[in-house]
PDB file of C-alpha atoms in Angstrom:
ATOM      1  CA  MET J   1      -0.119  -0.261  -0.075  1.00 93.00           C
ATOM      2  CA  LYS J   2       1.538   3.274  -0.862  1.00 96.00           C
ATOM      3  CA  LEU J   3       0.040   7.061  -0.244  1.00 97.00           C
ATOM      4  CA  ILE J   4       0.574   9.379  -3.555  1.00 98.00           C
ATOM      5  CA  VAL J   5       0.911  12.779  -2.562  1.00 97.00           C
ATOM      6  CA  ALA J   6       0.859  15.083  -5.920  1.00 96.00           C
ATOM      7  CA  VAL J   7       0.675  18.540  -5.951  1.00 94.00           C
ATOM      8  CA  VAL J   8      -0.597  20.207  -9.013  1.00 93.00           C
ATOM      9  CA  GLN J   9      -1.687  23.688 -10.684  1.00 87.00           C
ATOM     10  CA  ASP J  10      -5.194  24.680 -10.013  1.00 85.00           C
ATOM     11  CA  GLN J  11      -5.577  24.707 -13.451  1.00 86.00           C
ATOM     12  CA  ASP J  12      -4.728  21.064 -14.202  1.00 90.00           C
ATOM     13  CA  SER J  13      -6.981  19.879 -10.947  1.00 91.00           C
ATOM     14  CA  ASN J  14     -10.596  19.287 -12.320  1.00 93.00           C
ATOM     15  CA  ARG J  15      -9.094  17.331 -15.179  1.00 93.00           C
ATOM     16  CA  LEU J  16      -6.880  15.257 -13.159  1.00 96.00           C
ATOM     17  CA  SER J  17      -9.710  14.616 -10.776  1.00 96.00           C
ATOM     18  CA  SER J  18     -11.702  13.375 -13.595  1.00 96.00           C
ATOM     19  CA  ALA J  19      -9.082  11.213 -14.917  1.00 97.00           C
ATOM     20  CA  LEU J  20      -8.571   9.782 -11.371  1.00 97.00           C
ATOM     21  CA  THR J  21     -12.217   8.922 -10.808  1.00 96.00           C
ATOM     22  CA  LYS J  22     -12.320   7.321 -14.245  1.00 97.00           C
ATOM     23  CA  GLY J  23      -9.270   5.256 -13.199  1.00 96.00           C
ATOM     24  CA  ASP J  24     -11.167   3.968 -10.528  1.00 96.00           C
ATOM     25  CA  PHE J  25      -9.144   5.521  -7.579  1.00 96.00           C
ATOM     26  CA  ARG J  26      -9.845   7.434  -4.675  1.00 92.00           C
ATOM     27  CA  ALA J  27      -8.454  10.937  -3.963  1.00 95.00           C
ATOM     28  CA  THR J  28      -8.742  13.776  -1.680  1.00 95.00           C
ATOM     29  CA  LYS J  29      -8.343  17.012  -2.807  1.00 95.00           C
ATOM     30  CA  LEU J  30      -6.863  19.586  -0.777  1.00 95.00           C
ATOM     31  CA  ALA J  31      -6.540  23.110  -1.491  1.00 91.00           C
ATOM     32  CA  SER J  32      -2.938  24.365  -1.455  1.00 86.00           C
ATOM     33  CA  THR J  33      -0.744  27.473  -2.259  1.00 80.00           C
ATOM     34  CA  GLY J  34       2.889  27.634  -3.769  1.00 70.00           C
ATOM     35  CA  GLY J  35       5.578  29.541  -1.829  1.00 61.00           C
ATOM     36  CA  PHE J  36       7.537  30.692  -5.148  1.00 58.00           C
ATOM     37  CA  LEU J  37       4.645  31.940  -7.237  1.00 54.00           C
ATOM     38  CA  ARG J  38       1.748  32.104  -4.061  1.00 62.00           C
ATOM     39  CA  SER J  39      -0.527  30.748  -6.955  1.00 68.00           C
ATOM     40  CA  GLY J  40      -3.384  28.094  -6.170  1.00 77.00           C
ATOM     41  CA  ASN J  41      -2.479  24.509  -6.029  1.00 88.00           C
ATOM     42  CA  THR J  42      -3.971  21.398  -5.138  1.00 93.00           C
ATOM     43  CA  THR J  43      -2.849  18.418  -3.373  1.00 95.00           C
ATOM     44  CA  PHE J  44      -4.294  15.144  -4.314  1.00 97.00           C
ATOM     45  CA  LEU J  45      -3.848  12.144  -1.586  1.00 97.00           C
ATOM     46  CA  ILE J  46      -4.341   9.118  -3.200  1.00 97.00           C
ATOM     47  CA  GLY J  47      -4.235   5.870  -1.140  1.00 94.00           C
ATOM     48  CA  THR J  48      -3.517   2.845  -3.549  1.00 95.00           C
ATOM     49  CA  GLU J  49      -1.785  -0.622  -3.999  1.00 94.00           C
ATOM     50  CA  ASP J  50       1.796  -0.959  -4.971  1.00 96.00           C
ATOM     51  CA  GLU J  51       0.747  -2.427  -8.073  1.00 97.00           C
ATOM     52  CA  LEU J  52      -1.548   0.430  -9.225  1.00 97.00           C
ATOM     53  CA  ILE J  53       1.369   2.941  -8.946  1.00 97.00           C
ATOM     54  CA  PRO J  54       2.316   3.091 -12.502  1.00 97.00           C
ATOM     55  CA  LYS J  55      -1.073   3.545 -13.532  1.00 97.00           C
ATOM     56  CA  ALA J  56      -1.785   6.477 -11.104  1.00 97.00           C
ATOM     57  CA  LEU J  57       1.574   8.086 -12.193  1.00 97.00           C
ATOM     58  CA  ASP J  58       0.860   7.962 -15.803  1.00 96.00           C
ATOM     59  CA  LEU J  59      -2.996   9.387 -15.392  1.00 97.00           C
ATOM     60  CA  ILE J  60      -1.150  12.075 -13.415  1.00 96.00           C
ATOM     61  CA  ARG J  61       1.444  12.550 -15.904  1.00 94.00           C
ATOM     62  CA  ASP J  62      -1.120  13.007 -18.899  1.00 94.00           C
ATOM     63  CA  ASN J  63      -3.305  15.400 -16.732  1.00 94.00           C
ATOM     64  CA  CYS J  64      -0.544  17.884 -15.290  1.00 91.00           C
ATOM     65  CA  ARG J  65       1.435  19.090 -17.932  1.00 81.00           C
ATOM     66  CA  SER J  66       4.058  22.169 -17.417  1.00 76.00           C
ATOM     67  CA  ARG J  67       3.782  25.244 -19.532  1.00 70.00           C
ATOM     68  CA  GLU J  68       5.505  28.871 -19.762  1.00 71.00           C
ATOM     69  CA  GLN J  69       3.610  31.433 -18.203  1.00 67.00           C
ATOM     70  CA  MET J  70       4.645  35.323 -17.809  1.00 66.00           C
ATOM     71  CA  VAL J  71       4.765  36.216 -14.081  1.00 66.00           C
ATOM     72  CA  ALA J  72       4.192  39.933 -12.567  1.00 67.00           C
ATOM     73  CA  PRO J  73       6.694  39.765  -9.823  1.00 62.00           C
ATOM     74  CA  VAL J  74       5.860  39.934  -6.346  1.00 59.00           C
ATOM     75  CA  SER J  75       7.539  42.804  -4.018  1.00 56.00           C
ATOM     76  CA  PRO J  76       9.901  41.768  -1.593  1.00 55.00           C
ATOM     77  CA  MET J  77       8.332  41.603   1.894  1.00 55.00           C
ATOM     78  CA  GLY J  78      10.957  42.752   4.502  1.00 54.00           C
ATOM     79  CA  GLY J  79      13.421  40.489   2.061  1.00 55.00           C
ATOM     80  CA  ASN J  80      16.408  42.085  -0.094  1.00 58.00           C
ATOM     81  CA  ALA J  81      15.052  44.892  -2.447  1.00 53.00           C
ATOM     82  CA  ASP J  82      18.247  43.796  -4.285  1.00 55.00           C
ATOM     83  CA  SER J  83      16.864  40.955  -5.679  1.00 56.00           C
ATOM     84  CA  TYR J  84      13.349  42.111  -6.592  1.00 56.00           C
ATOM     85  CA  ILE J  85      12.933  42.120 -10.616  1.00 59.00           C
ATOM     86  CA  PRO J  86      10.818  45.074 -11.360  1.00 67.00           C
ATOM     87  CA  TYR J  87       9.218  43.229 -14.760  1.00 72.00           C
ATOM     88  CA  PRO J  88       7.492  40.403 -15.543  1.00 74.00           C
ATOM     89  CA  VAL J  89       9.225  37.289 -16.237  1.00 70.00           C
ATOM     90  CA  GLU J  90       8.553  34.007 -18.189  1.00 66.00           C
ATOM     91  CA  VAL J  91       8.384  30.921 -15.658  1.00 67.00           C
ATOM     92  CA  GLU J  92       7.697  27.316 -15.773  1.00 61.00           C
ATOM     93  CA  VAL J  93       4.172  26.436 -14.166  1.00 63.00           C
ATOM     94  CA  GLY J  94       2.212  23.535 -13.950  1.00 68.00           C
ATOM     95  CA  GLY J  95       3.239  19.799 -14.026  1.00 81.00           C
ATOM     96  CA  ALA J  96       3.122  17.866 -10.947  1.00 90.00           C
ATOM     97  CA  THR J  97       5.335  17.493  -7.999  1.00 91.00           C
ATOM     98  CA  VAL J  98       4.559  13.925  -6.549  1.00 96.00           C
ATOM     99  CA  PHE J  99       5.801  11.974  -3.385  1.00 97.00           C
ATOM    100  CA  VAL J 100       4.975   8.371  -3.153  1.00 98.00           C
ATOM    101  CA  LEU J 101       5.083   7.177   0.449  1.00 97.00           C
ATOM    102  CA  PRO J 102       4.744   3.617   1.931  1.00 97.00           C
ATOM    103  CA  ILE J 103       1.988   3.125   3.924  1.00 94.00           C
ATOM    104  CA  GLU J 104       2.160   0.666   7.172  1.00 92.00           C
ATOM    105  CA  GLN J 105      -1.901   0.530   7.788  1.00 90.00           C
ATOM    106  CA  PHE J 106      -4.846   1.348   6.013  1.00 83.00           C
ATOM    107  CA  HIS J 107      -8.447   1.418   7.060  1.00 83.00           C
ATOM    108  CA  HIS J 108     -11.558   2.711   5.472  1.00 80.00           C
ATOM    109  CA  PHE J 109     -14.700   3.040   7.877  1.00 88.00           C
TER     110      PHE J 109
END
C-alpha cells in the first residue's frame, strides 16, 4: 500500500480529478498555495495498492503538463530589495510534484 501526494496547479486540478475517478482511484483534494509564485495549487492524496502506482503516475503525467507563463513579480516583503525583479518574467508552471510514500496500515470506515 502506498500514499501518493501530488501537488498540481489549479488549472490542471479538474482534469486530473476526472481522470482519477475514471481510473477507479479514490482521491482527497486539498487546496494549497505554492510558495514561489504564491498561486493556487491542489494537493491530491491518493491511497492505492503498489501494483497500481504506475497507472496512477501515468494519469498524473498525462493530465498535468508544465507550460511557460508570464508572471508579474511579487514585491519583496521585508526581504532584500537587491533581488527584486521589477518586470514580468517567463517561468515554467504546471506539471506535478509527486511523492510516493509507504503506508503501514490503511483503514476505511
